[in-house]
PDB file of N, CA and C in Angstrom:
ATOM      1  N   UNK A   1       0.813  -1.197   0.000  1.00  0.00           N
ATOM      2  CA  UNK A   1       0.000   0.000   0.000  1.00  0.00           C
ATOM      3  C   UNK A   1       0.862   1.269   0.000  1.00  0.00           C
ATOM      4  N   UNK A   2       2.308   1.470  -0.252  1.00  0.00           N
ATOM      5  CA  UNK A   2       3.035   2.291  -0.972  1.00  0.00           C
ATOM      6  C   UNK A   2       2.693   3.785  -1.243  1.00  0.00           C
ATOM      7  N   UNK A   3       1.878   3.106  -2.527  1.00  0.00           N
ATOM      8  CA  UNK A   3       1.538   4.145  -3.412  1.00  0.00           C
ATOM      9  C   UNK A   3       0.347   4.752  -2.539  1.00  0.00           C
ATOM     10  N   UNK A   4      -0.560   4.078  -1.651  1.00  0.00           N
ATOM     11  CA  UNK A   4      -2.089   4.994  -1.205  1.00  0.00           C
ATOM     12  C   UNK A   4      -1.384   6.093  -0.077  1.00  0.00           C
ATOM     13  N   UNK A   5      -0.578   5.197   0.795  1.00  0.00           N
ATOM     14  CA  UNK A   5       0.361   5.865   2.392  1.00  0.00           C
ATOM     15  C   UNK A   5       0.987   7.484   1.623  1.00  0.00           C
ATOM     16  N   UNK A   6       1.540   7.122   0.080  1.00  0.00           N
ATOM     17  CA  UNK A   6       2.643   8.240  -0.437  1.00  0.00           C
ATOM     18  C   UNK A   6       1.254   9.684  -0.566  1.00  0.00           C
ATOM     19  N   UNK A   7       0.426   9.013  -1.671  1.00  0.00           N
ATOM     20  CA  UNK A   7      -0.728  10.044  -1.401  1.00  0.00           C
ATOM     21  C   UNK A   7      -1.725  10.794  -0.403  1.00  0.00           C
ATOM     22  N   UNK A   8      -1.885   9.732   0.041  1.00  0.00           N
ATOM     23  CA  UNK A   8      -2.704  10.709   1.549  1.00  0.00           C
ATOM     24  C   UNK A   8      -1.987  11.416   1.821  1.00  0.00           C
ATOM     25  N   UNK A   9      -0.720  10.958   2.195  1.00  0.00           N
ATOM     26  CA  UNK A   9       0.478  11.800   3.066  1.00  0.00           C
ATOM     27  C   UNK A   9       0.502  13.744   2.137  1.00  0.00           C
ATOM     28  N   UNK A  10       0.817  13.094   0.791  1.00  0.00           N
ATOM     29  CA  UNK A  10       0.854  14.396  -0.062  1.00  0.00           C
ATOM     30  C   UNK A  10      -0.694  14.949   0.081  1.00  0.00           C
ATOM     31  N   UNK A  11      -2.020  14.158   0.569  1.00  0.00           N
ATOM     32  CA  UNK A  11      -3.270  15.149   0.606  1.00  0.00           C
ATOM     33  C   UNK A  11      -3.538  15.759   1.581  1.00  0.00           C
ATOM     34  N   UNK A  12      -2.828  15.186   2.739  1.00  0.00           N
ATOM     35  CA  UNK A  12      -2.588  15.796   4.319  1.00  0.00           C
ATOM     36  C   UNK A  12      -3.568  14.688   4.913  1.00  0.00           C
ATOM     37  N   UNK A  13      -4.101  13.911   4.266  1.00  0.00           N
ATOM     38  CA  UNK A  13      -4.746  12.843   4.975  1.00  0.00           C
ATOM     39  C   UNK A  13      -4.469  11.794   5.698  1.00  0.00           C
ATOM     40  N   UNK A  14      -4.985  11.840   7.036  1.00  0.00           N
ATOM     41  CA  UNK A  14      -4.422  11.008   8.255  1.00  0.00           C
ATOM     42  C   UNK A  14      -5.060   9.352   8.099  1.00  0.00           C
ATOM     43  N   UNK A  15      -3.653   8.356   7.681  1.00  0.00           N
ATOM     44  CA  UNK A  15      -4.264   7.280   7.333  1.00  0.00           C
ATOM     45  C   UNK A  15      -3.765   5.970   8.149  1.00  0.00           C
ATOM     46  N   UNK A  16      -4.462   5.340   8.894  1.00  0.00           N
ATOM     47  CA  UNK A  16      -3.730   4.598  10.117  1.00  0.00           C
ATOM     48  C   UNK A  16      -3.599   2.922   9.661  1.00  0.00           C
ATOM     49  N   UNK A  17      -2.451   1.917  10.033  1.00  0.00           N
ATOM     50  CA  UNK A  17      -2.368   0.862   9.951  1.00  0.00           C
ATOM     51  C   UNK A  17      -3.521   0.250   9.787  1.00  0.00           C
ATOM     52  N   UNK A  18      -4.283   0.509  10.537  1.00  0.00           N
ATOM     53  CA  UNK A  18      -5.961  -0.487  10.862  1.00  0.00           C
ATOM     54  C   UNK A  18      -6.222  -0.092   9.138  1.00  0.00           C
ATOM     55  N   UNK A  19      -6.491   0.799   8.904  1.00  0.00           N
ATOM     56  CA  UNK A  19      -7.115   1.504   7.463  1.00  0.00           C
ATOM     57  C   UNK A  19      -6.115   0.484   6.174  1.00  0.00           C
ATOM     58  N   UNK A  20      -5.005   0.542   6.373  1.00  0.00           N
ATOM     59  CA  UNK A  20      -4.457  -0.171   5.515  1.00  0.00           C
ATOM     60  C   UNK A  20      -4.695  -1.608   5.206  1.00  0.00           C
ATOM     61  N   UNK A  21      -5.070  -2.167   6.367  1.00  0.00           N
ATOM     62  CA  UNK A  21      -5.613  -3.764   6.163  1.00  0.00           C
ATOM     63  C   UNK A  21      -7.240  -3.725   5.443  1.00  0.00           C
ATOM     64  N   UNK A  22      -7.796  -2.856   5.832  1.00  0.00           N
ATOM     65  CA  UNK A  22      -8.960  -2.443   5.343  1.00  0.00           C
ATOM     66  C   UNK A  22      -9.080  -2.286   3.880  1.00  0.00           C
ATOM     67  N   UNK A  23      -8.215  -1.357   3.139  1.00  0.00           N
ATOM     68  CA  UNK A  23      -8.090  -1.577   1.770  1.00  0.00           C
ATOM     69  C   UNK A  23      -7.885  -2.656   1.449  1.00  0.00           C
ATOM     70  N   UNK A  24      -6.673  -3.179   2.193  1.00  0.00           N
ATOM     71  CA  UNK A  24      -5.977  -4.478   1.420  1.00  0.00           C
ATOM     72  C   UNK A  24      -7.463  -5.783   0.842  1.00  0.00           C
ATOM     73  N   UNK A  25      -8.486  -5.333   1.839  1.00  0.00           N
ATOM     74  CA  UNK A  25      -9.589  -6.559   2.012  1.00  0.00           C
ATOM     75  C   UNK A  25     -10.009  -5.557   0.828  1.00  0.00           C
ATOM     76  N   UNK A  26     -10.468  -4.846   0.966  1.00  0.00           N
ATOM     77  CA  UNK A  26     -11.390  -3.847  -0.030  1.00  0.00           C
ATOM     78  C   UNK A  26     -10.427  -4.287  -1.858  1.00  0.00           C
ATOM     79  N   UNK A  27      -9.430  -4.529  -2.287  1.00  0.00           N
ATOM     80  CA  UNK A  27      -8.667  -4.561  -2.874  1.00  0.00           C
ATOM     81  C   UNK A  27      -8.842  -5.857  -3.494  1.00  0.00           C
ATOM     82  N   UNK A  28      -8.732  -7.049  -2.380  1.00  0.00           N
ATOM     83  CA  UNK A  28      -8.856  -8.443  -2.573  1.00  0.00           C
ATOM     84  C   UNK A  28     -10.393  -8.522  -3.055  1.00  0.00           C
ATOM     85  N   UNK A  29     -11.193  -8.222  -2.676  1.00  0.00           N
ATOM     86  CA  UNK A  29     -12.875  -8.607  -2.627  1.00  0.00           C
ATOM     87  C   UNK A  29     -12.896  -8.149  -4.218  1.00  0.00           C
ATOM     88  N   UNK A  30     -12.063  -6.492  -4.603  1.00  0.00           N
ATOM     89  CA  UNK A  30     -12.826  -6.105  -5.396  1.00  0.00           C
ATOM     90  C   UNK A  30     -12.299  -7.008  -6.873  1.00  0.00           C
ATOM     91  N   UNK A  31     -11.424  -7.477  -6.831  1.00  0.00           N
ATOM     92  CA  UNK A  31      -9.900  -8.374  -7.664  1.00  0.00           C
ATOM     93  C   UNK A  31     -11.458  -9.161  -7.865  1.00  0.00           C
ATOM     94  N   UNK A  32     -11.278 -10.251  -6.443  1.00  0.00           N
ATOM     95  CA  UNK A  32     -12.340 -11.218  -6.647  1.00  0.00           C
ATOM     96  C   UNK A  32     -13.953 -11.139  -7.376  1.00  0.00           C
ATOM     97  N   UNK A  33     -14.229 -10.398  -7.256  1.00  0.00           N
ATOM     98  CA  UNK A  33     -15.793 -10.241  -7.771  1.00  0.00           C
ATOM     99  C   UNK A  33     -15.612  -9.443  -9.144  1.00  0.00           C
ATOM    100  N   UNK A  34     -14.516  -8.925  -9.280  1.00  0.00           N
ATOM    101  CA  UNK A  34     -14.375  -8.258 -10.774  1.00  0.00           C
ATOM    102  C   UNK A  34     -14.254  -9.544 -11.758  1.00  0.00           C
ATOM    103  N   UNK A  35     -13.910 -10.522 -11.458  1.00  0.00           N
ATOM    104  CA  UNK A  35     -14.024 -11.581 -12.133  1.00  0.00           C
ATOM    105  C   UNK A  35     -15.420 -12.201 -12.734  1.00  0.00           C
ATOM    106  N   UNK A  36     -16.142 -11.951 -11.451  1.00  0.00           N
ATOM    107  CA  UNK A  36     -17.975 -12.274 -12.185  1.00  0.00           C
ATOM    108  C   UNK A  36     -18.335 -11.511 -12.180  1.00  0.00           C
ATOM    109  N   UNK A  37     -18.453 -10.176 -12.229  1.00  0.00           N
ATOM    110  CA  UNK A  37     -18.942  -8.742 -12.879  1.00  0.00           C
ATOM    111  C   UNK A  37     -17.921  -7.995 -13.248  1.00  0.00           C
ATOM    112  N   UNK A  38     -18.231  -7.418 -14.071  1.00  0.00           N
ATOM    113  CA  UNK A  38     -17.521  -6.643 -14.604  1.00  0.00           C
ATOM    114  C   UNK A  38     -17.576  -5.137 -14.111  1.00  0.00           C
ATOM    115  N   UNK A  39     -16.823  -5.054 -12.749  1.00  0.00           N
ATOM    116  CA  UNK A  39     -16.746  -3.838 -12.123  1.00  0.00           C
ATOM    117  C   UNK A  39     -16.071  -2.704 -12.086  1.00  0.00           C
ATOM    118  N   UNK A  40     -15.063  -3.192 -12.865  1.00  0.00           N
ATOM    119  CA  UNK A  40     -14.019  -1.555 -13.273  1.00  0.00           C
ATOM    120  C   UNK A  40     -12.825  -2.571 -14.229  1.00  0.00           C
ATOM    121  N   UNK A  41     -12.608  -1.342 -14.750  1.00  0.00           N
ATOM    122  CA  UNK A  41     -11.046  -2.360 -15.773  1.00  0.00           C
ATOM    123  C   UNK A  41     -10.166  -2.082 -15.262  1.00  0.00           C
ATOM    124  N   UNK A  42      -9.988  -1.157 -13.852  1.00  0.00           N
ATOM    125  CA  UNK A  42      -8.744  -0.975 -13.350  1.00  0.00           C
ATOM    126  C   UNK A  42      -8.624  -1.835 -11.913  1.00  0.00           C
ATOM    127  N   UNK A  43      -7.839  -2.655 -12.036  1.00  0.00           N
ATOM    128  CA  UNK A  43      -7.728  -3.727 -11.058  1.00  0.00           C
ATOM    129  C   UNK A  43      -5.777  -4.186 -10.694  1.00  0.00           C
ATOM    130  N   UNK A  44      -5.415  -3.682 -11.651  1.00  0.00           N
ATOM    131  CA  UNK A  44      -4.062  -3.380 -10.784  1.00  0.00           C
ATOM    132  C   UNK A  44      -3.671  -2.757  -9.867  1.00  0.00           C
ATOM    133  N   UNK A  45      -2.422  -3.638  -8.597  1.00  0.00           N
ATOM    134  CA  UNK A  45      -2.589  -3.588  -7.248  1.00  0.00           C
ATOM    135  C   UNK A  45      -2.121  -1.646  -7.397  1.00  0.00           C
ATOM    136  N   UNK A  46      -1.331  -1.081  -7.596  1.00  0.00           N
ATOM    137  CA  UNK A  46      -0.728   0.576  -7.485  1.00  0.00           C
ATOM    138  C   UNK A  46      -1.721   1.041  -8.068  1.00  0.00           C
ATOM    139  N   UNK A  47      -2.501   0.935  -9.476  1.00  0.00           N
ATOM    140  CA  UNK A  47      -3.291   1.676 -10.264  1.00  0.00           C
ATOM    141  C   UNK A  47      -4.256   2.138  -9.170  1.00  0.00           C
ATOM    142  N   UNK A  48      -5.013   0.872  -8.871  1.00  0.00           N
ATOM    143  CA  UNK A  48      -6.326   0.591  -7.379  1.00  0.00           C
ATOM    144  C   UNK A  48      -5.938   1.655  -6.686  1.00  0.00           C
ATOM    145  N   UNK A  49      -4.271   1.586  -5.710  1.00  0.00           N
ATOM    146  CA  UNK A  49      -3.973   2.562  -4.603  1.00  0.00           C
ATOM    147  C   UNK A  49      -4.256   4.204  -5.069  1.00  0.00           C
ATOM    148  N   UNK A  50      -4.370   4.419  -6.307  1.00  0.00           N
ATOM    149  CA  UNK A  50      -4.102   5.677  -6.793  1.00  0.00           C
ATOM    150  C   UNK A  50      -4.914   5.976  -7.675  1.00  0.00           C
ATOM    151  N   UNK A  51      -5.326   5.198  -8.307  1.00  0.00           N
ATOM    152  CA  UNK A  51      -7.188   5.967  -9.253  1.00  0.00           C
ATOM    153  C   UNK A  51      -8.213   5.701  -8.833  1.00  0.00           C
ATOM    154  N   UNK A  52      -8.152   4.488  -7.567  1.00  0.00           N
ATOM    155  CA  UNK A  52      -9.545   4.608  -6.966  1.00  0.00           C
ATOM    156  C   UNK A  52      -9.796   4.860  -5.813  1.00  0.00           C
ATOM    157  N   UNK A  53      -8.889   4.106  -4.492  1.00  0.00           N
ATOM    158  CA  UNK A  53      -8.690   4.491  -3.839  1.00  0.00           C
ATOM    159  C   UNK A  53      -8.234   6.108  -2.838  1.00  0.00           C
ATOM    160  N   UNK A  54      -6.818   6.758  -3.621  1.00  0.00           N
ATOM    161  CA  UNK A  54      -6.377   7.783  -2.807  1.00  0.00           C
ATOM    162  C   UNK A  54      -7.356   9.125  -3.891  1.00  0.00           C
ATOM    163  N   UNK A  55      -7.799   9.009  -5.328  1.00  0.00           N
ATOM    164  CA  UNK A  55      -8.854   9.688  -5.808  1.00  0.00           C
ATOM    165  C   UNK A  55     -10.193   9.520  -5.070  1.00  0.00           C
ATOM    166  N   UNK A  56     -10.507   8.276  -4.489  1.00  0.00           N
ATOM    167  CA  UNK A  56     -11.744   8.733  -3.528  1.00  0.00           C
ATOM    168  C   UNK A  56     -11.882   9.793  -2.022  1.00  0.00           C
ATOM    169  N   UNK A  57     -10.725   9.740  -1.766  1.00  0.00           N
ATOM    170  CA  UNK A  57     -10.674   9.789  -0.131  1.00  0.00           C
ATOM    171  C   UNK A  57     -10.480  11.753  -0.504  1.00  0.00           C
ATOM    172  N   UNK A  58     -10.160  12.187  -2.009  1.00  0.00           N
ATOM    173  CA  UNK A  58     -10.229  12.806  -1.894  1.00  0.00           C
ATOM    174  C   UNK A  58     -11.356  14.103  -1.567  1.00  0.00           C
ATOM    175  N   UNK A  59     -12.768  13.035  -1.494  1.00  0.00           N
ATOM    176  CA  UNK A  59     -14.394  13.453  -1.358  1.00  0.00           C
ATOM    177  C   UNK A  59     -14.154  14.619   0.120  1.00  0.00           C
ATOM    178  N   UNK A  60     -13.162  13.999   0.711  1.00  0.00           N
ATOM    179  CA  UNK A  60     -13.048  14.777   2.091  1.00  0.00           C
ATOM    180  C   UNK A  60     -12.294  16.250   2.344  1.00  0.00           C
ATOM    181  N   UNK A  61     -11.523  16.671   0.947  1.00  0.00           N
ATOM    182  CA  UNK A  61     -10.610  17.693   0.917  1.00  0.00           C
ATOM    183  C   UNK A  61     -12.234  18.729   0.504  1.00  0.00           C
ATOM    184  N   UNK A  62     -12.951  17.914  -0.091  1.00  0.00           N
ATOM    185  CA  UNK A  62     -13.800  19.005  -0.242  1.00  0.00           C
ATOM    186  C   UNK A  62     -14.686  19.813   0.652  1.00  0.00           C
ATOM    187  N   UNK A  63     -14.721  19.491   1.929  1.00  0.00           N
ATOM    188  CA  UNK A  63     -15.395  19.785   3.028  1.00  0.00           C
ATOM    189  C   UNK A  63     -14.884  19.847   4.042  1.00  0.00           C
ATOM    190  N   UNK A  64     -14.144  21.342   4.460  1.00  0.00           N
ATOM    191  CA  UNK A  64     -13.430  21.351   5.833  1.00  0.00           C
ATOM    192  C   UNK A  64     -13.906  20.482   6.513  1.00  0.00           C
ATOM    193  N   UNK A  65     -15.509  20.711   6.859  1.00  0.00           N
ATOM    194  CA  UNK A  65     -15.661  19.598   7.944  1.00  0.00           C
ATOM    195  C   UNK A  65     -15.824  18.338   8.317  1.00  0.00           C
ATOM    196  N   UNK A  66     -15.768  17.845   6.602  1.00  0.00           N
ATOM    197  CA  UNK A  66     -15.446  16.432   6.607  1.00  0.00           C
ATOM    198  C   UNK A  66     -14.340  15.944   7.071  1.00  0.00           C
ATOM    199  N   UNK A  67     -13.251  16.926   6.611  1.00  0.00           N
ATOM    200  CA  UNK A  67     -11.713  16.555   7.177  1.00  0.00           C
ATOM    201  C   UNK A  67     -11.527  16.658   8.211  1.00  0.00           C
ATOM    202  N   UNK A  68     -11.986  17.681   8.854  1.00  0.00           N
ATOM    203  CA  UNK A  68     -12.115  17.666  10.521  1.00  0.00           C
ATOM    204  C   UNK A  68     -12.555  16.347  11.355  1.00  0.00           C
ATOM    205  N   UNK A  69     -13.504  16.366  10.923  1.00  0.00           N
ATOM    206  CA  UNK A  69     -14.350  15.038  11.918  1.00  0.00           C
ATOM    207  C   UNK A  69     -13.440  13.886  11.791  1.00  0.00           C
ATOM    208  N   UNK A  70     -12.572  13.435  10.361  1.00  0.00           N
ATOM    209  CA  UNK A  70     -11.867  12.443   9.936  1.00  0.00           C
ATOM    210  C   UNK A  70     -10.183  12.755  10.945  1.00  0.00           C
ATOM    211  N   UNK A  71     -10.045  13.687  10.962  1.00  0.00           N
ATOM    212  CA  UNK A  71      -9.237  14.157  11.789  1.00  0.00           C
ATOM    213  C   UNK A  71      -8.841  14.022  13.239  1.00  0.00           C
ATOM    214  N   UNK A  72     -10.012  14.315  13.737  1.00  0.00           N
ATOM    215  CA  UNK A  72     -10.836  14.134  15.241  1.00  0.00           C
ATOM    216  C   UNK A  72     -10.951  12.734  15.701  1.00  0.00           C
ATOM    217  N   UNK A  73     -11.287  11.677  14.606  1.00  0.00           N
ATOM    218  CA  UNK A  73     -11.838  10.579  15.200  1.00  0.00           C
ATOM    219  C   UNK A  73     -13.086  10.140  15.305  1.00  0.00           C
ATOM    220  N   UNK A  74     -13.605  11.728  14.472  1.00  0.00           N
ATOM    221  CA  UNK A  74     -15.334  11.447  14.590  1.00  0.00           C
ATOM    222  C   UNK A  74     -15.376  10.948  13.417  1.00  0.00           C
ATOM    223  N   UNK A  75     -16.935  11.202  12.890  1.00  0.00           N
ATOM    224  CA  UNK A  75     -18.093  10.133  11.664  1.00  0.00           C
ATOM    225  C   UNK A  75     -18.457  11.557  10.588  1.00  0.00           C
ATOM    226  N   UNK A  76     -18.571  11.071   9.485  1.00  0.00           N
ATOM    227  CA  UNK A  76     -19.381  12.173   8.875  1.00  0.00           C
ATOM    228  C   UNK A  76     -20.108  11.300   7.923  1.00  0.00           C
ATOM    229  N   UNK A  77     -20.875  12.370   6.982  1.00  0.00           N
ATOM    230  CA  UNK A  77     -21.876  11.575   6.327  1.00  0.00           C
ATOM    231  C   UNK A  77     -21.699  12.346   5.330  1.00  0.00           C
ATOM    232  N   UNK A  78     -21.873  11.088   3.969  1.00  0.00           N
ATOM    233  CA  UNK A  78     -21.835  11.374   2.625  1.00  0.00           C
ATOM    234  C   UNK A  78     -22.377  10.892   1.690  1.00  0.00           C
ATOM    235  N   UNK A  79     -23.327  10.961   1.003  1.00  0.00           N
ATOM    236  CA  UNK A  79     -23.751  10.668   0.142  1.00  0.00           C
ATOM    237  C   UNK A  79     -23.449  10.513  -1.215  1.00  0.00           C
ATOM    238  N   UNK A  80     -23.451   9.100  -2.072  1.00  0.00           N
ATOM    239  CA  UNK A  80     -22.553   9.012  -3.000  1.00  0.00           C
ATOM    240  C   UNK A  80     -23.573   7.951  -3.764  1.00  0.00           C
ATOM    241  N   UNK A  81     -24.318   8.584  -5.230  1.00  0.00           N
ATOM    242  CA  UNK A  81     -25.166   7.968  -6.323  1.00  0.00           C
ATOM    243  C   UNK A  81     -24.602   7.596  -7.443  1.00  0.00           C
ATOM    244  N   UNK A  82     -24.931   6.637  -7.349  1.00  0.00           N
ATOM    245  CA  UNK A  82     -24.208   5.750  -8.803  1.00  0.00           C
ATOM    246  C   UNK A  82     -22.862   5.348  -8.787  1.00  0.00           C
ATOM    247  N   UNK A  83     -22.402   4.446  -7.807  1.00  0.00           N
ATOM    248  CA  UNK A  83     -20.817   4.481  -7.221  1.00  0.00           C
ATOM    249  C   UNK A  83     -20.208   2.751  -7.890  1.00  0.00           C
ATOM    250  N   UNK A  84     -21.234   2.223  -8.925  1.00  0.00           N
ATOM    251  CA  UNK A  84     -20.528   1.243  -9.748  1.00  0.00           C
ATOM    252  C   UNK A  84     -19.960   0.136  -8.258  1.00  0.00           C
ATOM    253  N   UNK A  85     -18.363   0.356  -8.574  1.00  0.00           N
ATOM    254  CA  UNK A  85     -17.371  -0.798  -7.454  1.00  0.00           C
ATOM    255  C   UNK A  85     -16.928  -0.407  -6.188  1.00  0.00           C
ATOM    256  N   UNK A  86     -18.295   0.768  -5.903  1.00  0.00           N
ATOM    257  CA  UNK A  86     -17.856   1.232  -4.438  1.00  0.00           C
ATOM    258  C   UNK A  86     -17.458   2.437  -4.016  1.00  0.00           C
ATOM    259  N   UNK A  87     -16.692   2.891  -5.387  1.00  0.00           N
ATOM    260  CA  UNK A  87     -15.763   4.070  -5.397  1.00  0.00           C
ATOM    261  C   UNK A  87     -16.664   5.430  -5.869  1.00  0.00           C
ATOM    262  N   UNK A  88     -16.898   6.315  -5.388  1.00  0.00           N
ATOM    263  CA  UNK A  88     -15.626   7.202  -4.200  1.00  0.00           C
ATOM    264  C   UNK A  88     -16.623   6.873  -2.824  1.00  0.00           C
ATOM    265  N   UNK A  89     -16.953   6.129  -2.125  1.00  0.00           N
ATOM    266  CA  UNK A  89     -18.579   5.897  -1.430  1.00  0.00           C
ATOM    267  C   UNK A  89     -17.485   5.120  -0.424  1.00  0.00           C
ATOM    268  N   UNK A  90     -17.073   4.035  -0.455  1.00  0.00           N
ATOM    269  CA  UNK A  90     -16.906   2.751   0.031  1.00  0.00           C
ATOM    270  C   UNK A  90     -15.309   3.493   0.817  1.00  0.00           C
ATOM    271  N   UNK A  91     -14.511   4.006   0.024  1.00  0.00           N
ATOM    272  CA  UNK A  91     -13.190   4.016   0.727  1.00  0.00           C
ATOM    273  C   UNK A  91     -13.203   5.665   1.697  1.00  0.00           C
TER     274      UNK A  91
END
């Protein structure tokens, strides 16, 4: 997870060990089921860390106070229509 740790870091986004195993599952599941649906064509392990992944998380730069609460330790809420393999919703 390299490439996701290098980006947050460059988005100022606080991203903890626990979170990293979390993708890794999010990563594996999505590998796996892209096989019987056809859920995105991007399924390489760095591509994943960096066009779907560290491009989602960026939903939070858009809302001081999303970043805050993510910051804090608190919850926020977001709403996300038509999100296909999860993305930008899921990570």
């Amino acid at each position: 997870m390299d490439k996701l740790v290098a980006a947050c870091k460059q988005l100022g986004l606080p991203l903890k060990s626990a979170h990293l195993s979390l993708f890794q599952r999010y990563y594996d599941l999505l590998v796996a089921w892209n096989q019987r649906f056809n859920l995105t064509a991007i399924t390489d392990f760095e591509a994943v860390q960096v066009r779907h992944f560290a491009v989602s998380l960026t939903c939070l730069l858009a809302s001081p106070s999303f970043l805050e609460a993510v910051r804090l330790g608190g919850s926020c809420r977001l709403a996300v229509v038509g999100a296909g393999a999860g993305f930008p919703g899921l990570p």
